[in-house]
Coordinates of C-alpha atoms (C1' of nucleotides) in Angstrom, one line a residue:
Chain E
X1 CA -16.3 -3.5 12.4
X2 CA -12.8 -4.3 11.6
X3 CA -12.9 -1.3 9.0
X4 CA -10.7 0.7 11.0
X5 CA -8.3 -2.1 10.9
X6 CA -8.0 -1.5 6.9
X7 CA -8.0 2.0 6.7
X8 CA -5.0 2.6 9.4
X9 CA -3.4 -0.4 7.1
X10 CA -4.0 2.2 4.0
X11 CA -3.1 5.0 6.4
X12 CA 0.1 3.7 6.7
X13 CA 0.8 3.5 2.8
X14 CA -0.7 7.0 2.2
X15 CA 2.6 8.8 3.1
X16 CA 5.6 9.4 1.1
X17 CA 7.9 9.4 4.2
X18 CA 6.6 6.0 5.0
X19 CA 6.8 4.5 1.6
X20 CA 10.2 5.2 1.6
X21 CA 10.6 3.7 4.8
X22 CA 9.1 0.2 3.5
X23 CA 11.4 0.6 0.5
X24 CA 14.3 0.8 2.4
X25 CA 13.7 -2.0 4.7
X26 CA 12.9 -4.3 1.5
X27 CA 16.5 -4.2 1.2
X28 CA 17.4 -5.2 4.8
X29 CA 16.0 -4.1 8.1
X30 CA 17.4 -0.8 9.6
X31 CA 17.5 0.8 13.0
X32 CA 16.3 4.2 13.4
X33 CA 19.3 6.3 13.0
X34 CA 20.0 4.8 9.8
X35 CA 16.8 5.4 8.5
X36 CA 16.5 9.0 9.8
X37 CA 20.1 9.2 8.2
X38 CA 19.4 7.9 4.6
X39 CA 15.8 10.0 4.6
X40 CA 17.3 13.4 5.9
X41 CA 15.3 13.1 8.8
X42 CA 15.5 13.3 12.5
X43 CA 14.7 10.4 15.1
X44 CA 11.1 11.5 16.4
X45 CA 10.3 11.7 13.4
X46 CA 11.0 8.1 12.5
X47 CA 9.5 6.9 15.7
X48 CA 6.6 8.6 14.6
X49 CA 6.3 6.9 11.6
X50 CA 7.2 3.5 12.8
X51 CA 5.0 3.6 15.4
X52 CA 2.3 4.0 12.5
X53 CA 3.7 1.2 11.0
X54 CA 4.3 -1.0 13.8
X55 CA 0.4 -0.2 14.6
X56 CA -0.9 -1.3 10.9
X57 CA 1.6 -5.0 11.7
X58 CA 3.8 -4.0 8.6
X59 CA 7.0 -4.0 10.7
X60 CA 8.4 -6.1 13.5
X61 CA 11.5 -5.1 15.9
X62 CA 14.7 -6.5 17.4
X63 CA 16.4 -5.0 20.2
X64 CA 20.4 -5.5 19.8
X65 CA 21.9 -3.9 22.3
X66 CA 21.2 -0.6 22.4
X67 CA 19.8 -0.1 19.2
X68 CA 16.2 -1.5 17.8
X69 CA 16.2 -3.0 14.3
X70 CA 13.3 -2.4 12.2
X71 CA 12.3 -5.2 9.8
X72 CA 9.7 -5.7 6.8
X73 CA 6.7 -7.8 7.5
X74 CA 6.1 -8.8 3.5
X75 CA 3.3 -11.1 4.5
X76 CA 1.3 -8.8 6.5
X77 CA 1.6 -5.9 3.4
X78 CA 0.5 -9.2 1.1
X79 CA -2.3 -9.9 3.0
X80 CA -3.9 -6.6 4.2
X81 CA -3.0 -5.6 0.0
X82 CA -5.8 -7.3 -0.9
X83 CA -8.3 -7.5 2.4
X84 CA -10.7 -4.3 1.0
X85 CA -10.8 -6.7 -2.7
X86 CA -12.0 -9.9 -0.6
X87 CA -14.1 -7.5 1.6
X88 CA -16.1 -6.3 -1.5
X89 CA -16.5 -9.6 -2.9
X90 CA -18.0 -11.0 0.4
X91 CA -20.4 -8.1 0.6
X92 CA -21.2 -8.9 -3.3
X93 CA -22.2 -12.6 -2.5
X94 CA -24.1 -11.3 0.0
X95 CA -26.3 -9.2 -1.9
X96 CA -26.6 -12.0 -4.3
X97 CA -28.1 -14.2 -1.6
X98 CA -30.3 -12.1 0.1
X99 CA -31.4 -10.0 -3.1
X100 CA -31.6 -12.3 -5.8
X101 CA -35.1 -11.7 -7.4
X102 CA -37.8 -14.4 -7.3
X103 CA -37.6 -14.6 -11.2
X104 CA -33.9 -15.6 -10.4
X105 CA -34.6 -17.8 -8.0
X106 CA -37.3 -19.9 -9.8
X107 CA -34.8 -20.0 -13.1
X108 CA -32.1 -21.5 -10.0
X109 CA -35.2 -24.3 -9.2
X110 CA -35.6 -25.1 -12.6
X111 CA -32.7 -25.5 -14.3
X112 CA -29.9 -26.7 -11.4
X113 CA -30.7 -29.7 -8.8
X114 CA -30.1 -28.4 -5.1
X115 CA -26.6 -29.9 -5.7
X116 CA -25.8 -27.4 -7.8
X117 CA -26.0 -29.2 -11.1
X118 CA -27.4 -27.9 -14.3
X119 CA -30.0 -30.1 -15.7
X120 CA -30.1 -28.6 -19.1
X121 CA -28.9 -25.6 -20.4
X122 CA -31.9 -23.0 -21.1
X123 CA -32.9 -22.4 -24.5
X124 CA -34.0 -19.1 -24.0
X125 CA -31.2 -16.1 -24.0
X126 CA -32.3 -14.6 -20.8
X127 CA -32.8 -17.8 -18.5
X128 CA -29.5 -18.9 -20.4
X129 CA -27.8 -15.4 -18.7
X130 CA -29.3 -16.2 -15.4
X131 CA -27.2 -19.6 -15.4
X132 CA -24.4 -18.0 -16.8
X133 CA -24.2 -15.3 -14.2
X134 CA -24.0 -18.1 -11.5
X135 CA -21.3 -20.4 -13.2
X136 CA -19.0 -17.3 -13.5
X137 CA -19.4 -16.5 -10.2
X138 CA -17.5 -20.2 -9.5
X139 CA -14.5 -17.7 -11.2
X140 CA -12.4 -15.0 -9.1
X141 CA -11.8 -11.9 -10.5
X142 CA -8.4 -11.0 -11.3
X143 CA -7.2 -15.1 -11.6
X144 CA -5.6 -16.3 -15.1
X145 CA -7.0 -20.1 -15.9
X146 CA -5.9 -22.4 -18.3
X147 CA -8.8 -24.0 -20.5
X148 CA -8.0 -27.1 -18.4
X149 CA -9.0 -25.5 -15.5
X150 CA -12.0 -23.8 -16.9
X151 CA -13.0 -26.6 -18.3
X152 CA -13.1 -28.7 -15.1
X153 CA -14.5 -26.5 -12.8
X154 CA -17.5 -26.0 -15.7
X155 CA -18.2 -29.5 -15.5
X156 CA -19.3 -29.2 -11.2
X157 CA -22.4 -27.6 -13.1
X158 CA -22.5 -29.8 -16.8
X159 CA -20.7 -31.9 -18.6
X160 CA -20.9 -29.7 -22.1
X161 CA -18.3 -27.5 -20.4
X162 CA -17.5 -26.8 -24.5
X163 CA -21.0 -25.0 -24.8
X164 CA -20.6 -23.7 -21.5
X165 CA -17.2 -22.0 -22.0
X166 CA -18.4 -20.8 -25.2
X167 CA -21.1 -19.3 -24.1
X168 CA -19.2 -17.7 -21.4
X169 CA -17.4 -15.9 -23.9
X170 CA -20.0 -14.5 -26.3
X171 CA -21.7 -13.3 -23.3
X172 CA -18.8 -11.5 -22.2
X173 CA -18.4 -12.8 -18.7
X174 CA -14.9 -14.2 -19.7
X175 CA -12.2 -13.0 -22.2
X176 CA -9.7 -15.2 -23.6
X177 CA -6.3 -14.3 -24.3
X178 CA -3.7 -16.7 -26.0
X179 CA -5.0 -19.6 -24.6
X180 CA -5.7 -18.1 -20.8
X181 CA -9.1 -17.0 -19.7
X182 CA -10.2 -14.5 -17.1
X183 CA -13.4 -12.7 -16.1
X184 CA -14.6 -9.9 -17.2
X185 CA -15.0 -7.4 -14.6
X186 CA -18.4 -7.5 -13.5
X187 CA -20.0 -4.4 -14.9
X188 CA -19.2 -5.6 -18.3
X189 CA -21.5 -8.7 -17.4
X190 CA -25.0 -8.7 -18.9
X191 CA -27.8 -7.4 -17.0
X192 CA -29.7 -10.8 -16.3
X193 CA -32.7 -8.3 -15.0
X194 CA -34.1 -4.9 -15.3
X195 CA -32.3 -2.0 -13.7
X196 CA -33.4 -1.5 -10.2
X197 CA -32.0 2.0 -10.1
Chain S
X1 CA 8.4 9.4 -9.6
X2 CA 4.8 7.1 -9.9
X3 CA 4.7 7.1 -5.6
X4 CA 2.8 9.8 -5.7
X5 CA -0.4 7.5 -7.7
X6 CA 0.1 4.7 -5.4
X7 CA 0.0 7.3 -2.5
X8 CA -3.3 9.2 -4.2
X9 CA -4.7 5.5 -4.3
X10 CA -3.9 4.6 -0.5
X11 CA -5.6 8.3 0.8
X12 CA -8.4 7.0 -1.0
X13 CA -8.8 4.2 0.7
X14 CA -7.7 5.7 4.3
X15 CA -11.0 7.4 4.6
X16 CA -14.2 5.4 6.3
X17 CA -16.5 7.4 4.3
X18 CA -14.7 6.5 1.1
X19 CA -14.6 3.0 2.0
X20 CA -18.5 2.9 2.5
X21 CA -19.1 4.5 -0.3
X22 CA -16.9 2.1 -2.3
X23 CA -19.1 -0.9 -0.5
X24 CA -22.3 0.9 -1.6
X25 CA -21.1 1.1 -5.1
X26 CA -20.0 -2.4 -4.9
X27 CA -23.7 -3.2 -5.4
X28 CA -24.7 -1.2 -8.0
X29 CA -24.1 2.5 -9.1
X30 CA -25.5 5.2 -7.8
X31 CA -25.8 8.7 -8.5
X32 CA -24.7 11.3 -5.6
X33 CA -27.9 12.7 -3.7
X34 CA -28.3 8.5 -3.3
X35 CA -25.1 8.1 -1.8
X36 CA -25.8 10.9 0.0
X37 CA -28.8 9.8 1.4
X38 CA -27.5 6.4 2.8
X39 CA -24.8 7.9 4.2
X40 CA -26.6 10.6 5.9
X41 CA -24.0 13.4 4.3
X42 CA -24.6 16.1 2.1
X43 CA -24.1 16.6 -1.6
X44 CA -21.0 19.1 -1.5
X45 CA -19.1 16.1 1.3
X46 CA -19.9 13.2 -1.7
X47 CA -18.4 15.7 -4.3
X48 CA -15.7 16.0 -2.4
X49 CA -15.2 12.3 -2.1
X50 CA -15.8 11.6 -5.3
X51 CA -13.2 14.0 -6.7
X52 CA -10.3 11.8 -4.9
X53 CA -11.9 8.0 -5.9
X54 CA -11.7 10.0 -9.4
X55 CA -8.8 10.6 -9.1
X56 CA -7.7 7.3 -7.9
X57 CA -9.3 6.0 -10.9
X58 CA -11.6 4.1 -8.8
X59 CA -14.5 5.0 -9.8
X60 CA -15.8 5.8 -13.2
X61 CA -19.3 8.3 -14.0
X62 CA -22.1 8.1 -16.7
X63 CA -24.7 10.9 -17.0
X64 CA -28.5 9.6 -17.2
X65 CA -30.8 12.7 -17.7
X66 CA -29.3 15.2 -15.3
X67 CA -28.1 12.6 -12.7
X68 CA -24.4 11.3 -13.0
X69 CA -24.2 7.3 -11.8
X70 CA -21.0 6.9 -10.2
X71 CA -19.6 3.3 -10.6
X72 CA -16.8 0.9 -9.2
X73 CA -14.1 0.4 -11.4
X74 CA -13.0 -3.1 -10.0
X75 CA -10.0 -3.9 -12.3
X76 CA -8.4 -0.5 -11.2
X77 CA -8.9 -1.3 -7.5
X78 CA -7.6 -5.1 -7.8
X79 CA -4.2 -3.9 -10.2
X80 CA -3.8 -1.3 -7.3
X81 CA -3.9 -3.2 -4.2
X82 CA -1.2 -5.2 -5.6
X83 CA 0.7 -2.0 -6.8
X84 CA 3.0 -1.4 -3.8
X85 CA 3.9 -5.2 -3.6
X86 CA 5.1 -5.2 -6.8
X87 CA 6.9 -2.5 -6.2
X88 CA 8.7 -3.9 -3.6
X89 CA 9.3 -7.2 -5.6
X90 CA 10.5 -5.2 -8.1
X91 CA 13.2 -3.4 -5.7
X92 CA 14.3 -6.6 -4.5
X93 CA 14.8 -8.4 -8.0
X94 CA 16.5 -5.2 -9.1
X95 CA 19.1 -5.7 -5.5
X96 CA 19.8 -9.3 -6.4
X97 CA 20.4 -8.3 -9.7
X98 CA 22.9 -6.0 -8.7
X99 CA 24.7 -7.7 -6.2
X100 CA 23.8 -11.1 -5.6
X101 CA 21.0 -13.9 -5.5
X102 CA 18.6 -14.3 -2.6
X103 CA 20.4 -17.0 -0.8
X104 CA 23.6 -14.5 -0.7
X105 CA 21.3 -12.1 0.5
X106 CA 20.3 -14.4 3.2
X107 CA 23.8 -14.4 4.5
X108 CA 24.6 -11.2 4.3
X109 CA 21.5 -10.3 6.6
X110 CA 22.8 -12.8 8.8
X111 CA 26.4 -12.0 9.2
X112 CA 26.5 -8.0 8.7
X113 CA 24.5 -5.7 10.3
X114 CA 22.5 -3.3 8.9
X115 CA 25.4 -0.1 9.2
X116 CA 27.9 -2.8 7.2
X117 CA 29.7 -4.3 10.4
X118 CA 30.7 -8.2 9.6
X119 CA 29.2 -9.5 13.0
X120 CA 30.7 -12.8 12.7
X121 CA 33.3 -15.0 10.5
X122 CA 31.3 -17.4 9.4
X123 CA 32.8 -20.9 9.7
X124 CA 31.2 -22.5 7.0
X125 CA 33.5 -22.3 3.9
X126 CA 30.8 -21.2 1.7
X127 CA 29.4 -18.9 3.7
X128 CA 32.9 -17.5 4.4
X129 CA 33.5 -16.6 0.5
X130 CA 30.2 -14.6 0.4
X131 CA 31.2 -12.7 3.2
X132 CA 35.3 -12.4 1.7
X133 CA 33.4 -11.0 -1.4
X134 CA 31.9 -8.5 -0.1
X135 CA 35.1 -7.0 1.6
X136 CA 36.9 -7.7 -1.3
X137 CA 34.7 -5.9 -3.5
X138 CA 36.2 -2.7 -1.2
X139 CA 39.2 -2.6 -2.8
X140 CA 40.3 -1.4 -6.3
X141 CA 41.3 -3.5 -9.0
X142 CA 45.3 -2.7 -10.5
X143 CA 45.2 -0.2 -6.7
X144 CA 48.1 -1.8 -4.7
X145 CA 47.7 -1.5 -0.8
X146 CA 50.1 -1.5 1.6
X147 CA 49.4 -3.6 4.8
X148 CA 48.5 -0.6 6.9
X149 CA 45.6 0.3 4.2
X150 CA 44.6 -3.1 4.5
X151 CA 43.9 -3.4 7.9
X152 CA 42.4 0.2 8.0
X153 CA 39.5 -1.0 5.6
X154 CA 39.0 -4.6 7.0
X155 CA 38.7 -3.1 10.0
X156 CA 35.8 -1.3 9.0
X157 CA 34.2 -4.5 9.2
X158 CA 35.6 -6.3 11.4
X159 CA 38.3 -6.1 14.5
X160 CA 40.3 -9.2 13.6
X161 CA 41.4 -7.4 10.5
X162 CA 44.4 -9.8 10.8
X163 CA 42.2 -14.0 10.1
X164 CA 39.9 -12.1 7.4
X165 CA 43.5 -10.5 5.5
X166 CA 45.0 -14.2 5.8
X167 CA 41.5 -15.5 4.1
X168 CA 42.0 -13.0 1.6
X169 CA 44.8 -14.4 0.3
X170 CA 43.7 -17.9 1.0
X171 CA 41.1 -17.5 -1.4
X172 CA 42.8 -15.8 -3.8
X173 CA 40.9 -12.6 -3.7
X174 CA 44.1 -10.7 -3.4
X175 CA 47.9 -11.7 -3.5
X176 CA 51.0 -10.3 -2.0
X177 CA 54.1 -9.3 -2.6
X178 CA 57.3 -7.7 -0.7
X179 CA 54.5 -6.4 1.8
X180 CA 52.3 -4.8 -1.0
X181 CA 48.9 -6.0 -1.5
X182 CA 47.1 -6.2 -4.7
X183 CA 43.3 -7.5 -5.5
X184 CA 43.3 -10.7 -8.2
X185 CA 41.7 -10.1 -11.5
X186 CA 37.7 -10.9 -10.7
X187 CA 38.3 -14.4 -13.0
X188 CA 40.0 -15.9 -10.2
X189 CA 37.6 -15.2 -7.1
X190 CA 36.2 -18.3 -6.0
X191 CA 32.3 -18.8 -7.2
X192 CA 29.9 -17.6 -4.2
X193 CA 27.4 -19.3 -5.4
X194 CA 25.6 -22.7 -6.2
X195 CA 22.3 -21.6 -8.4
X196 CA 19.1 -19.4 -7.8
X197 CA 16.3 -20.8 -6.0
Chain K
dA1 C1' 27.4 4.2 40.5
dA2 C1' 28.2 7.0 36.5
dT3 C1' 28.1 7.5 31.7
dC4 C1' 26.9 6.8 27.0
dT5 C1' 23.7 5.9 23.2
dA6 C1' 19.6 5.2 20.8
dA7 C1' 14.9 5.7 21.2
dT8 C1' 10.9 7.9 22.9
dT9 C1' 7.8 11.5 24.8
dA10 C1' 6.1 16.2 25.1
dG11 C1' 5.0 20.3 23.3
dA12 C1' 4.7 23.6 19.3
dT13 C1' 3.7 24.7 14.5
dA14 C1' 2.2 24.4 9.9
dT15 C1' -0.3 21.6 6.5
dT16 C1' -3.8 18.7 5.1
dT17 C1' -8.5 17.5 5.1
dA18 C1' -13.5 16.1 6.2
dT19 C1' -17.6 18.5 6.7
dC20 C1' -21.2 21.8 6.2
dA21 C1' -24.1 26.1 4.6
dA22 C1' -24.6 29.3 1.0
dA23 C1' -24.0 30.5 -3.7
dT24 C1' -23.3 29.0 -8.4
dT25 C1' -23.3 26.1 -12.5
dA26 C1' -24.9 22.6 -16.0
dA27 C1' -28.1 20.2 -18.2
dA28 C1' -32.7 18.8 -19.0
dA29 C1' -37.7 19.7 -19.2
dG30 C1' -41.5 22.6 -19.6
Chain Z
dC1 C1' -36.7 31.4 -22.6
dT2 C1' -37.8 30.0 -18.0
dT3 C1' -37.9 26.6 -14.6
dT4 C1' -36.2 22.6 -12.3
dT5 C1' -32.9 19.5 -10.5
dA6 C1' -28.7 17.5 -9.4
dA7 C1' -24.0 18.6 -9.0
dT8 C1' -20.3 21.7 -8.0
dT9 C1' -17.7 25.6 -6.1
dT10 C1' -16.6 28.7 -2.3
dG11 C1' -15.5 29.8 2.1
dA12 C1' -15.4 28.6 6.9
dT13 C1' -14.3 25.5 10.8
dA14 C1' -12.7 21.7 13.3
dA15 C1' -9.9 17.7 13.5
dA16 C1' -5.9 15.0 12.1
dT17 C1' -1.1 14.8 11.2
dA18 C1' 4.0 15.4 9.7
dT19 C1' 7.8 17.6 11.4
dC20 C1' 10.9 19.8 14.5
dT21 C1' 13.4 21.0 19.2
dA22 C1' 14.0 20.1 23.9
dA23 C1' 13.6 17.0 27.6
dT24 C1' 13.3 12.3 29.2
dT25 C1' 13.7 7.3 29.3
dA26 C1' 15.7 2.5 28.7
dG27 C1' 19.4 -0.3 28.3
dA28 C1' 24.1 -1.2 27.7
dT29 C1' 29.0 -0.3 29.0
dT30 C1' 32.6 1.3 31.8

DNA sequence: AATCTAATTAGATATTTATCAAATTAAAAG
DNA sequence: CTTTTAATTTGATAAATATCTAATTAGATT
């Protein structure tokens, strides 16, 4: 499991000393003197905490001459900011496949080809949510779109992406905001079955 | 200071226990003895964890009966990921506000070290004037110098106190007269810079 | 070779914290 | 009002960890 890779990654953020640390080498990198000097601390101490760091990838070194500078890997913090997010959505398409109902699964055969096309949008309110639920999905959570963009990646499913989009709305999957559209985090999305709980 | 959130929010996620449960809830709420269960803990342990995701805003509660459902609060966990990147964007935005525009910023990484020595002098002419700005900017406008004074605070970036004095002048950053030195109104420093990326 | 400097390691201490068993509370159901 | 049930609080324990001083190491410089 690479979980332990994440939580010494969070480990590493989870200290005020070390926070400061990252703050200060945003600036420019540092060796450790300097940092032990502007923090009021001494050198193990720093070593410490940038051997934590150094463990978790978020800074590199440089020897010059006798003295090691520390510097600010930004696209390591970027990327490992967001790995648990990713994580959780993997796990959620997951469940999907493997635990999507049979009632789901014969609304999927009827209404969409096994290209992923909808044939026709469902007339009834509940087979309608089924669909919906898997043309959101298409969407990532937290993105801004433009109707542009909403609109063309609607129409991989259908060509009424106007319905479509619409639909999305009153159904509370998507919110739009002054022109840009997002999702709806998911637990304000309809239930497209009984409660299993 | 708003650390201490974003430092409540990483603990949360430095825990393995935490994290599972966070995956568990990723699928659907739950109520404690449940997440209990699965993870083989005991009630008072998921209190306890639950207390901190609370905390952390990550999770949310809603009682059923006598059984509280514990649920993911997404948005919170996406908006916090991102928290200490921002942060650090912000810092940085907020330095080249202050004193310069990335592309300075670049130089001055590459010609001075970390403590405020002026490795090199640069050749390039440009790169020369961002580097003459920032010695200049030691000095006190209306202060007049004598040439000792000079040399004492070039020197505190560089040995050859004597080429970056003659570039001073050179570039109008400060004049002289009968041996006494005086820093040019600011309006007559040579621009360091082209544009912002 | 001898020395100097920055960094690291080792060892000690105080604080934090993850976990559990036992006791208690809060709310619903009878 | 009493009982039931899930959750919480309390108190204890073991593990992790942030910090320091003192000793050591690794590289440069003389």
């Amino acid at each position: 499991m690479q979980l332990n890779r994440l939580i010494d990654f969070h480990k590493a953020l989870a200290d005020p000393t070390r926070l400061r640390i990252l703050i200060l080498l945003s600036h420019s990198p540092l060796h450790g003197q300097a940092i032990a000097g502007k923090l009021g601390l001494k050198p193990p101490t720093i070593t410490h905490h940038m051997t934590k760091l150094r463990e978790a990838g978020l800074v590199k070194e440089r020897r010059e001459g006798n003295t090691i500078y520390f510097q600010l890997e930004r696209r390591v913090l970027e990327q490992k900011s967001f790995a648990f997010c990713s994580l959780l959505k993997e796990e959620e398409t997951d469940m999907s496949k493997t635990k999507g109902t049979l009632r789901t699964e014969a609304i999927w055969r009827n209404f969409f080809t096994p290209d992923n096309r909808l044939k026709t949008i469902p007339a009834q309110r509940k087979k309608r949510i089924v669909v919906l639920h898997r043309i959101a999905s298409s969407f990532n959570h937290g993105q801004k779109y433009e109707e542009k963009e909403i609109n063309q990646i609607i129409q991989r499913f259908h060509d009424d992406f106007a319905t479509l989009r619409r639909e999305l709305i009153i159904h509370q999957f998507m919110y739009r905001e002054k022109g840009i559209y997002e999702l709806n985090p998911a637990e304000m999305w309809p239930a497209s079955e009984e409660r299993e709980i």
